[in-house]
Amino acid sequence: MSIEHWQTILYPYRICLFLENGDFFMYNCIICRYHEIATKGNNRNMFEKCLVDNIRHALRPVSGECKVRRIRGRVWIEPGNGGNFDETLLAQIVERLPDVFGLESFSPAVLLPVDMDVIRQTAVEMAPQAFERCGKEHPAFRVRARRSNKRFPLTSKDIEIDLVTAVADKLGEGAFVIDLKNADITLGCEIRDEFSALYFDIYRCAGGLPVGSNPRVLTLLSGGIDSPVAAWQIMKRGSPTDFITFHSSPYTPPETVDKVRGLVSTLNKFQRKGRLFIVNLAEFQKAVRDNCSERMRTVLYRRAMLRIAEAVALKEECKALVTGEALGQVASQTVANMDTINRAVDMLVLRPLVGADKLEAIAVAERIGTMKQSSVQVPDSCTVFAPSNPATSVPVDLALKEEAKIPDYAGILEKIIADIEIDA
Ligand code: ATP
Ligand code: MG
């Protein structure tokens, strides 16, 4: 998992440049780039449509004020009135776009005609302010041109040389050094069939696939650090998720569920609202306490959680379960116990953090805004009647034997499922 890569803002957040005469140089479009979707074959259209829908949804508070269009390999956002973005609108869009999975990066830009004289003139007008805000005396500068319009008379290389030369003429000898690899300032230029665009800033997004391009899943969400991160990872791969949480009222306080509600609301920023299924496991836990070996309690709880989650998923048409389990993290996450827990259900269980260290999970939790909420200490359902010395290897036949000791195991789960509350 490349955490560093995510949302690196390469340049300081600025929404407009100044012209020398003091007027605002306002942007009139945002170029949105995607990567993985572009590698898709026949179903690429479905992914692109889903991405555009999700961008519109993310921008819904301001959607009346802008147009979102898909034009060959890019999504373009423009002000609805055809003019320039005003500062407030641009700031709102810049704040929301990084949460849209499938996007690789975006750049506020100036849309221009396909005319080298106009492009050059505009680049020269934009450059002084970009250099000024960089703040370095002899910054490293480069131009990156992309030309999808093959009828344009200049090659990408020619365009780059033309623009560097024009900027050098404007700023004077020695204003910058050219460095194609480690530039402090990059001027981007795109030449398309219908228009061209110039930009200085690249905002990185999370990448992945648009939410909705894969089937809906159900995430087992505790109040811990890992499961919110797991839900985020799965949304990032295109699956919208509902959530299911287990509490043990009256042995856990209402705050246990309130904390999870808070996490759900943070995670729903990345998708169209997912529902929360709230399950009281206390009756089952009492039955385990009264009938089963103490050291096996946690494994038995987890098997019941998966069974209940599977029943909900089947009813709600979720195609897989998701957990925040990481191999070896605690006694219930040894290979032996994960195997025994897994065998409680037939449904696919996705464990995106299985190979992650705690520090990696924490780094993502910080980025996505769940860390603070997860750090609030409230009692967890799993700690109710929890053994002080849990078994690290419970073979599946032993788990089955213990479960058989519980009078009416199936009836208890049925009753619990019938009593599930739903936050829609
Ligand atoms: P932590 O960050 O403390 O490890 P966690 O959520 O990963 O929190 P674990 O005890 O490691 O908690 O549990 C492993 C997984 O089991 C969780 O990631 C979650 O998917 C599921 N789980 C555990 N407890 C609950 C619960 N009370 N409700 C829903 N899912 C739970
Ligand atoms: Mg964990």
Short mmCIF file of C-alpha atoms and ligand atoms in Angstrom, two decimals:
data_model
loop_
_atom_site.label_atom_id
_atom_site.label_comp_id
_atom_site.label_asym_id
_atom_site.label_seq_id
_atom_site.Cartn_x
_atom_site.Cartn_y
_atom_site.Cartn_z
CA MET A 1 0.00 0.00 0.00
CA SER A 2 1.55 3.25 -1.02
CA ILE A 3 0.42 5.61 1.69
CA GLU A 4 2.87 8.37 0.84
CA HIS A 5 1.48 8.49 -2.65
CA TRP A 6 -1.98 9.33 -1.46
CA GLN A 7 -3.12 12.90 -1.63
CA THR A 8 0.33 14.45 -1.86
CA ILE A 9 -0.33 18.02 -2.73
CA LEU A 10 2.59 18.86 -4.91
CA TYR A 11 2.11 22.57 -4.75
CA PRO A 12 0.62 24.87 -2.15
CA TYR A 13 -3.13 25.16 -2.34
CA ARG A 14 -3.83 28.24 -4.46
CA ILE A 15 -6.91 28.84 -6.45
CA CYS A 16 -5.92 31.73 -8.62
CA LEU A 17 -2.93 33.47 -10.01
CA PHE A 18 -2.47 37.21 -10.33
CA LEU A 19 -1.71 39.00 -13.51
CA GLU A 20 1.00 41.62 -13.37
CA ASN A 21 -1.56 44.40 -13.49
CA GLY A 22 -3.14 43.03 -10.32
CA ASP A 23 -6.21 41.43 -11.91
CA PHE A 24 -7.15 37.91 -10.93
CA PHE A 25 -6.21 35.27 -13.42
CA MET A 26 -9.09 32.95 -12.84
CA TYR A 27 -9.34 29.31 -13.81
CA ASN A 28 -12.16 28.26 -16.06
CA CYS A 29 -11.91 24.47 -15.82
CA ILE A 30 -10.64 21.58 -13.74
CA ILE A 31 -8.93 18.70 -15.51
CA CYS A 32 -9.64 15.37 -13.77
CA ARG A 33 -7.32 12.46 -14.54
CA TYR A 34 -7.83 8.78 -13.96
CA HIS A 35 -5.45 5.93 -14.38
CA GLU A 36 -6.62 2.41 -13.69
CA ILE A 37 -9.95 2.92 -15.46
CA ALA A 38 -8.05 3.86 -18.59
CA THR A 39 -6.54 0.36 -18.68
CA LYS A 40 -10.00 -1.28 -18.82
CA GLY A 41 -11.18 -2.94 -21.99
CA ASN A 42 -14.79 -3.29 -23.13
CA ASN A 43 -16.28 -2.19 -19.83
CA ARG A 44 -14.30 1.04 -19.65
CA ASN A 45 -17.42 3.00 -20.53
CA MET A 46 -19.23 1.65 -17.45
CA PHE A 47 -16.33 2.69 -15.18
CA GLU A 48 -16.14 6.17 -16.73
CA LYS A 49 -19.89 6.73 -16.39
CA CYS A 50 -19.75 5.61 -12.79
CA LEU A 51 -16.86 8.03 -12.14
CA VAL A 52 -18.72 10.98 -13.66
CA ASP A 53 -21.85 10.11 -11.63
CA ASN A 54 -19.77 9.99 -8.47
CA ILE A 55 -18.09 13.32 -9.21
CA ARG A 56 -21.51 14.89 -9.71
CA HIS A 57 -22.69 13.31 -6.46
CA ALA A 58 -19.63 14.56 -4.54
CA LEU A 59 -20.21 18.05 -5.92
CA ARG A 60 -23.97 17.99 -5.32
CA PRO A 61 -24.02 21.03 -2.99
CA VAL A 62 -22.64 23.07 -5.90
CA SER A 63 -23.74 20.91 -8.82
CA GLY A 64 -26.09 23.59 -10.14
CA GLU A 65 -23.08 25.83 -10.61
CA CYS A 66 -20.88 23.54 -12.67
CA LYS A 67 -20.83 21.20 -15.65
CA VAL A 68 -19.09 17.81 -15.52
CA ARG A 69 -18.17 16.36 -18.90
CA ARG A 70 -16.32 13.27 -20.04
CA ILE A 71 -14.16 13.85 -23.08
CA ARG A 72 -11.85 11.08 -24.19
CA GLY A 73 -9.75 9.93 -21.23
CA ARG A 74 -10.41 12.92 -18.97
CA VAL A 75 -13.26 14.47 -17.03
CA TRP A 76 -13.62 18.23 -17.31
CA ILE A 77 -15.41 20.38 -14.76
CA GLU A 78 -16.42 23.85 -15.86
CA PRO A 79 -18.51 26.61 -14.33
CA GLY A 80 -22.14 26.28 -15.40
CA ASN A 81 -22.27 29.91 -16.57
CA GLY A 82 -19.42 29.32 -19.02
CA GLY A 83 -17.21 31.97 -17.40
CA ASN A 84 -14.49 31.58 -14.76
CA PHE A 85 -14.73 29.85 -11.40
CA ASP A 86 -15.19 32.20 -8.52
CA GLU A 87 -12.93 31.57 -5.55
CA THR A 88 -15.60 30.06 -3.30
CA LEU A 89 -16.86 27.61 -5.89
CA LEU A 90 -13.36 26.51 -6.83
CA ALA A 91 -12.42 26.03 -3.16
CA GLN A 92 -15.50 23.85 -2.60
CA ILE A 93 -14.68 21.66 -5.57
CA VAL A 94 -11.02 21.34 -4.59
CA GLU A 95 -12.09 20.23 -1.11
CA ARG A 96 -14.47 17.52 -2.36
CA LEU A 97 -12.71 15.93 -5.34
CA PRO A 98 -9.98 14.06 -3.40
CA ASP A 99 -12.70 11.86 -1.84
CA VAL A 100 -13.83 10.55 -5.23
CA PHE A 101 -12.29 7.12 -5.84
CA GLY A 102 -11.11 6.46 -9.35
CA LEU A 103 -9.57 9.90 -9.70
CA GLU A 104 -5.78 9.94 -9.84
CA SER A 105 -5.29 13.71 -9.77
CA PHE A 106 -6.82 17.00 -10.86
CA SER A 107 -5.66 20.45 -11.85
CA PRO A 108 -7.44 23.80 -11.92
CA ALA A 109 -6.59 25.05 -15.40
CA VAL A 110 -7.14 27.69 -18.04
CA LEU A 111 -8.98 26.44 -21.11
CA LEU A 112 -7.78 28.01 -24.35
CA PRO A 113 -8.26 27.65 -28.08
CA VAL A 114 -5.92 25.33 -29.99
CA ASP A 115 -3.65 28.18 -31.02
CA MET A 116 0.04 28.26 -30.12
CA ASP A 117 0.18 32.07 -30.04
CA VAL A 118 -2.62 32.24 -27.47
CA ILE A 119 -1.14 29.39 -25.44
CA ARG A 120 2.30 31.04 -25.39
CA GLN A 121 0.89 34.44 -24.48
CA THR A 122 -1.15 32.96 -21.61
CA ALA A 123 1.78 30.90 -20.29
CA VAL A 124 3.88 34.06 -20.19
CA GLU A 125 1.11 35.87 -18.30
CA MET A 126 0.70 33.07 -15.76
CA ALA A 127 4.38 32.37 -15.13
CA PRO A 128 5.51 35.35 -12.97
CA GLN A 129 2.97 34.62 -10.24
CA ALA A 130 3.78 30.90 -10.22
CA PHE A 131 7.47 31.73 -9.79
CA GLU A 132 6.76 34.28 -7.10
CA ARG A 133 4.77 31.91 -4.93
CA CYS A 134 7.41 29.20 -5.32
CA GLY A 135 9.64 31.57 -3.39
CA LYS A 136 13.00 30.15 -4.55
CA GLU A 137 15.56 32.42 -6.15
CA HIS A 138 16.56 30.09 -9.00
CA PRO A 139 13.84 27.46 -9.04
CA ALA A 140 14.00 24.37 -11.20
CA PHE A 141 11.40 24.72 -13.94
CA ARG A 142 9.98 22.45 -16.60
CA VAL A 143 7.12 22.32 -19.05
CA ARG A 144 5.22 19.08 -19.53
CA ALA A 145 3.20 18.99 -22.74
CA ARG A 146 0.74 16.32 -23.90
CA ARG A 147 -0.64 16.43 -27.37
CA SER A 148 -3.55 14.14 -28.13
CA ASN A 149 -4.40 16.32 -31.16
CA LYS A 150 -2.07 14.82 -33.73
CA ARG A 151 -2.98 17.47 -36.31
CA PHE A 152 -1.36 20.17 -34.18
CA PRO A 153 1.76 21.26 -36.06
CA LEU A 154 4.16 21.13 -33.07
CA THR A 155 5.23 17.93 -31.28
CA SER A 156 5.10 17.73 -27.48
CA LYS A 157 8.83 18.38 -27.35
CA ASP A 158 8.47 21.43 -29.65
CA ILE A 159 5.71 22.82 -27.42
CA GLU A 160 7.85 22.37 -24.31
CA ILE A 161 10.81 24.17 -25.89
CA ASP A 162 8.57 26.94 -27.23
CA LEU A 163 7.01 27.60 -23.81
CA VAL A 164 10.27 27.38 -21.83
CA THR A 165 11.85 29.84 -24.24
CA ALA A 166 8.91 32.24 -23.99
CA VAL A 167 8.94 32.12 -20.18
CA ALA A 168 12.74 32.63 -20.14
CA ASP A 169 12.35 35.69 -22.41
CA LYS A 170 9.77 37.10 -20.06
CA LEU A 171 11.55 36.43 -16.75
CA GLY A 172 15.09 37.11 -17.93
CA GLU A 173 18.37 35.18 -18.01
CA GLY A 174 19.01 33.04 -14.96
CA ALA A 175 15.47 33.28 -13.53
CA PHE A 176 15.38 29.49 -13.41
CA VAL A 177 17.26 26.33 -14.20
CA ILE A 178 15.68 23.64 -16.29
CA ASP A 179 15.28 20.32 -14.50
CA LEU A 180 13.09 17.73 -16.12
CA LYS A 181 13.20 15.34 -13.15
CA ASN A 182 13.04 17.42 -9.98
CA ALA A 183 11.25 20.60 -10.89
CA ASP A 184 10.04 23.13 -8.29
CA ILE A 185 7.60 24.50 -10.84
CA THR A 186 5.91 22.53 -13.59
CA LEU A 187 3.81 24.15 -16.26
CA GLY A 188 1.41 21.60 -17.73
CA CYS A 189 0.04 21.99 -21.23
CA GLU A 190 -2.54 19.78 -22.92
CA ILE A 191 -3.39 20.09 -26.59
CA ARG A 192 -6.68 18.41 -27.43
CA ASP A 193 -8.76 18.39 -30.61
CA GLU A 194 -11.26 20.99 -29.43
CA PHE A 195 -9.25 23.06 -26.94
CA SER A 196 -5.98 23.34 -25.05
CA ALA A 197 -5.32 23.83 -21.33
CA LEU A 198 -2.57 25.25 -19.11
CA TYR A 199 -2.07 24.56 -15.40
CA PHE A 200 0.51 24.73 -12.64
CA ASP A 201 -1.01 22.72 -9.80
CA ILE A 202 -1.58 18.98 -9.49
CA TYR A 203 -3.67 17.67 -6.60
CA ARG A 204 -3.24 13.94 -6.01
CA CYS A 205 -6.32 11.83 -5.23
CA ALA A 206 -6.64 8.32 -3.84
CA GLY A 207 -6.90 6.47 -7.18
CA GLY A 208 -8.70 3.12 -7.14
CA LEU A 209 -12.01 2.44 -8.86
CA PRO A 210 -15.26 4.42 -8.72
CA VAL A 211 -17.58 3.31 -5.92
CA GLY A 212 -20.42 1.37 -7.53
CA SER A 213 -18.27 -0.31 -10.17
CA ASN A 214 -18.13 -3.43 -7.94
CA PRO A 215 -20.98 -5.07 -5.98
CA ARG A 216 -22.16 -3.92 -2.56
CA VAL A 217 -20.53 -5.52 0.51
CA LEU A 218 -21.14 -5.52 4.28
CA THR A 219 -18.36 -4.33 6.62
CA LEU A 220 -18.13 -5.54 10.21
CA LEU A 221 -17.39 -2.21 11.85
CA SER A 222 -16.10 -2.07 15.41
CA GLY A 223 -15.02 1.16 17.04
CA GLY A 224 -11.35 0.20 16.53
CA ILE A 225 -8.80 1.59 14.11
CA ASP A 226 -8.69 -1.26 11.63
CA SER A 227 -12.23 -1.88 10.46
CA PRO A 228 -12.91 1.72 9.26
CA VAL A 229 -9.66 1.51 7.28
CA ALA A 230 -10.74 -1.84 5.83
CA ALA A 231 -14.08 -0.31 4.76
CA TRP A 232 -12.23 2.57 3.08
CA GLN A 233 -9.90 0.17 1.23
CA ILE A 234 -12.86 -1.80 -0.12
CA MET A 235 -14.74 1.34 -1.21
CA LYS A 236 -11.52 2.40 -2.92
CA ARG A 237 -11.74 -0.79 -4.98
CA GLY A 238 -15.22 0.13 -6.16
CA SER A 239 -17.59 -1.60 -3.72
CA PRO A 240 -20.14 0.46 -1.82
CA THR A 241 -20.58 -0.88 1.70
CA ASP A 242 -23.22 -1.17 4.37
CA PHE A 243 -22.03 -1.59 7.94
CA ILE A 244 -22.85 -3.96 10.78
CA THR A 245 -21.79 -3.43 14.37
CA PHE A 246 -22.14 -5.57 17.50
CA HIS A 247 -22.67 -4.23 21.00
CA SER A 248 -23.55 -5.97 24.25
CA SER A 249 -26.08 -3.73 25.94
CA PRO A 250 -26.49 -3.55 28.97
CA TYR A 251 -22.86 -4.69 29.41
CA THR A 252 -21.65 -2.00 26.98
CA PRO A 253 -22.91 1.62 27.21
CA PRO A 254 -24.81 3.49 24.44
CA GLU A 255 -21.54 5.29 23.63
CA THR A 256 -20.26 2.05 22.06
CA VAL A 257 -22.81 2.39 19.26
CA ASP A 258 -22.61 6.21 19.10
CA LYS A 259 -18.90 5.92 18.35
CA VAL A 260 -19.61 3.58 15.42
CA ARG A 261 -22.34 5.92 14.14
CA GLY A 262 -19.73 8.69 14.04
CA LEU A 263 -17.37 6.45 12.06
CA VAL A 264 -20.12 5.54 9.60
CA SER A 265 -20.83 9.18 8.95
CA THR A 266 -17.13 9.83 8.24
CA LEU A 267 -16.90 6.80 5.93
CA ASN A 268 -20.08 7.76 4.07
CA LYS A 269 -18.20 10.78 2.69
CA PHE A 270 -16.58 8.36 0.27
CA GLN A 271 -19.80 6.81 -1.05
CA ARG A 272 -23.54 7.27 -1.31
CA LYS A 273 -24.83 6.69 2.20
CA GLY A 274 -24.36 3.11 3.51
CA ARG A 275 -26.72 1.78 6.22
CA LEU A 276 -25.70 0.68 9.71
CA PHE A 277 -27.10 -2.57 11.15
CA ILE A 278 -26.89 -2.55 14.95
CA VAL A 279 -26.82 -5.94 16.67
CA ASN A 280 -27.04 -6.75 20.36
CA LEU A 281 -24.88 -9.85 20.93
CA ALA A 282 -25.31 -9.98 24.74
CA GLU A 283 -27.75 -12.94 24.84
CA PHE A 284 -25.36 -15.04 22.79
CA GLN A 285 -22.39 -14.00 24.91
CA LYS A 286 -24.23 -15.02 28.07
CA ALA A 287 -24.97 -18.42 26.56
CA VAL A 288 -21.28 -18.84 25.70
CA ARG A 289 -20.27 -17.75 29.20
CA ASP A 290 -22.64 -20.25 30.77
CA ASN A 291 -21.95 -23.26 28.54
CA CYS A 292 -18.57 -23.10 26.82
CA SER A 293 -14.86 -23.21 27.58
CA GLU A 294 -13.70 -19.78 28.73
CA ARG A 295 -10.55 -19.74 26.61
CA MET A 296 -12.55 -20.19 23.39
CA ARG A 297 -15.05 -17.40 23.97
CA THR A 298 -13.58 -14.87 21.53
CA VAL A 299 -13.45 -17.37 18.66
CA LEU A 300 -17.06 -18.37 19.37
CA TYR A 301 -18.15 -14.70 19.44
CA ARG A 302 -16.45 -14.07 16.11
CA ARG A 303 -18.04 -17.10 14.46
CA ALA A 304 -21.45 -15.90 15.60
CA MET A 305 -20.72 -12.36 14.36
CA LEU A 306 -19.84 -13.71 10.91
CA ARG A 307 -22.98 -15.89 10.84
CA ILE A 308 -25.22 -12.98 11.74
CA ALA A 309 -23.44 -10.72 9.26
CA GLU A 310 -23.83 -13.35 6.53
CA ALA A 311 -27.58 -13.59 7.19
CA VAL A 312 -27.92 -9.80 6.90
CA ALA A 313 -25.72 -9.70 3.79
CA LEU A 314 -27.80 -12.37 2.05
CA LYS A 315 -31.02 -10.53 2.83
CA GLU A 316 -29.65 -7.14 1.76
CA GLU A 317 -27.89 -8.44 -1.35
CA CYS A 318 -24.38 -7.67 -0.17
CA LYS A 319 -22.00 -9.99 -2.00
CA ALA A 320 -19.16 -10.27 0.54
CA LEU A 321 -18.26 -9.51 4.15
CA VAL A 322 -15.35 -7.24 5.10
CA THR A 323 -13.34 -7.26 8.33
CA GLY A 324 -10.33 -5.33 9.61
CA GLU A 325 -8.48 -8.48 10.65
CA ALA A 326 -4.69 -8.45 10.34
CA LEU A 327 -2.74 -11.68 10.55
CA GLY A 328 -1.27 -12.26 14.01
CA GLN A 329 -2.59 -9.04 15.54
CA VAL A 330 -4.43 -10.69 18.45
CA ALA A 331 -5.27 -14.24 19.58
CA SER A 332 -8.34 -14.43 17.34
CA GLN A 333 -6.25 -13.53 14.31
CA THR A 334 -3.76 -16.40 14.24
CA VAL A 335 -3.91 -18.50 11.07
CA ALA A 336 -5.56 -21.34 13.03
CA ASN A 337 -8.24 -19.15 14.60
CA MET A 338 -8.92 -17.15 11.44
CA ASP A 339 -9.45 -20.45 9.65
CA THR A 340 -11.90 -21.65 12.31
CA ILE A 341 -13.74 -18.30 12.30
CA ASN A 342 -13.85 -18.25 8.50
CA ARG A 343 -15.45 -21.69 8.36
CA ALA A 344 -18.54 -20.41 10.14
CA VAL A 345 -19.79 -18.98 6.83
CA ASP A 346 -19.86 -19.76 3.12
CA MET A 347 -19.77 -16.16 1.97
CA LEU A 348 -16.55 -14.57 0.76
CA VAL A 349 -14.82 -12.63 3.58
CA LEU A 350 -12.55 -9.82 2.38
CA ARG A 351 -9.72 -8.82 4.74
CA PRO A 352 -7.92 -5.92 3.07
CA LEU A 353 -5.63 -5.36 6.08
CA VAL A 354 -4.54 -8.97 6.46
CA GLY A 355 -0.92 -8.08 5.66
CA ALA A 356 -0.86 -4.58 7.14
CA ASP A 357 1.07 -3.45 10.21
CA LYS A 358 -0.76 -1.43 12.82
CA LEU A 359 1.32 1.63 11.88
CA GLU A 360 0.17 1.35 8.26
CA ALA A 361 -3.45 1.14 9.35
CA ILE A 362 -2.95 4.16 11.62
CA ALA A 363 -1.40 6.18 8.78
CA VAL A 364 -4.46 5.56 6.58
CA ALA A 365 -6.86 6.22 9.48
CA GLU A 366 -5.17 9.62 9.96
CA ARG A 367 -5.55 10.43 6.27
CA ILE A 368 -9.19 9.47 6.00
CA GLY A 369 -10.21 11.20 9.22
CA THR A 370 -11.25 8.19 11.34
CA MET A 371 -8.24 8.07 13.70
CA LYS A 372 -9.52 10.62 16.17
CA GLN A 373 -12.92 8.93 16.42
CA SER A 374 -11.37 5.47 16.77
CA SER A 375 -9.09 6.71 19.57
CA VAL A 376 -11.98 7.55 21.89
CA GLN A 377 -11.99 4.81 24.52
CA VAL A 378 -15.35 3.09 24.99
CA PRO A 379 -16.03 -0.54 26.01
CA ASP A 380 -16.13 -2.97 23.08
CA SER A 381 -18.55 -5.85 22.66
CA CYS A 382 -15.70 -8.38 22.31
CA THR A 383 -14.33 -7.57 25.76
CA VAL A 384 -17.58 -8.59 27.51
CA PHE A 385 -16.81 -11.77 29.49
CA ALA A 386 -13.55 -11.96 27.51
CA PRO A 387 -11.03 -14.55 28.70
CA SER A 388 -7.79 -13.27 30.24
CA ASN A 389 -5.87 -15.99 28.43
CA PRO A 390 -7.59 -16.64 25.06
CA ALA A 391 -6.76 -19.77 23.07
CA THR A 392 -4.57 -19.03 20.04
CA SER A 393 -5.47 -22.23 18.20
CA VAL A 394 -9.01 -23.55 18.29
CA PRO A 395 -9.51 -26.32 15.72
CA VAL A 396 -12.83 -26.11 13.92
CA ASP A 397 -14.11 -29.43 15.31
CA LEU A 398 -13.52 -28.16 18.85
CA ALA A 399 -15.40 -24.94 18.08
CA LEU A 400 -18.30 -26.99 16.72
CA LYS A 401 -18.30 -29.14 19.87
CA GLU A 402 -18.43 -26.05 22.08
CA GLU A 403 -21.23 -24.54 20.00
CA ALA A 404 -23.21 -27.79 20.35
CA LYS A 405 -23.17 -27.28 24.13
CA ILE A 406 -25.28 -24.12 23.79
CA PRO A 407 -28.98 -24.97 24.09
CA ASP A 408 -30.77 -23.66 20.99
CA TYR A 409 -27.75 -21.97 19.36
CA ALA A 410 -29.71 -21.33 16.14
CA GLY A 411 -32.73 -19.97 18.03
CA ILE A 412 -30.56 -17.46 19.92
CA LEU A 413 -29.05 -16.16 16.68
CA GLU A 414 -32.47 -15.99 15.04
CA LYS A 415 -33.83 -13.89 17.88
CA ILE A 416 -30.80 -11.59 17.74
CA ILE A 417 -31.23 -11.17 13.97
CA ALA A 418 -34.94 -10.40 14.37
CA ASP A 419 -34.07 -7.62 16.86
CA ILE A 420 -31.48 -5.84 14.65
CA GLU A 421 -31.92 -2.07 14.47
CA ILE A 422 -31.12 -0.21 11.27
CA ASP A 423 -29.83 3.34 10.84
CA ALA A 424 -30.78 4.09 7.26
P1 ATP B 1 -8.47 -2.60 16.58
O1 ATP B 1 -8.09 -1.41 15.83
O2 ATP B 1 -8.58 -2.37 18.03
O3 ATP B 1 -7.72 -3.82 16.19
P2 ATP B 1 -10.51 -3.83 15.29
O4 ATP B 1 -11.76 -3.21 14.80
O5 ATP B 1 -9.56 -4.31 14.28
O6 ATP B 1 -9.95 -2.80 16.18
P3 ATP B 1 -10.30 -6.50 16.41
O7 ATP B 1 -10.53 -6.95 17.78
O8 ATP B 1 -8.94 -6.59 15.85
O9 ATP B 1 -10.85 -5.03 16.31
O10 ATP B 1 -11.36 -7.29 15.50
C1 ATP B 1 -11.10 -7.78 14.20
C2 ATP B 1 -12.24 -7.47 13.25
O11 ATP B 1 -13.48 -8.09 13.69
C3 ATP B 1 -12.57 -6.00 13.20
O12 ATP B 1 -11.71 -5.32 12.32
C4 ATP B 1 -14.01 -5.99 12.74
O13 ATP B 1 -14.10 -6.16 11.34
C5 ATP B 1 -14.57 -7.22 13.44
N1 ATP B 1 -15.16 -6.81 14.74
C6 ATP B 1 -14.62 -6.93 15.97
N2 ATP B 1 -15.44 -6.44 16.90
C7 ATP B 1 -16.54 -6.00 16.26
C8 ATP B 1 -17.77 -5.36 16.67
N3 ATP B 1 -18.02 -5.11 17.94
N4 ATP B 1 -18.66 -5.05 15.71
C9 ATP B 1 -18.42 -5.30 14.41
N5 ATP B 1 -17.29 -5.88 13.98
C10 ATP B 1 -16.36 -6.24 14.88
MG MG B 2 -7.70 -5.23 14.64
#
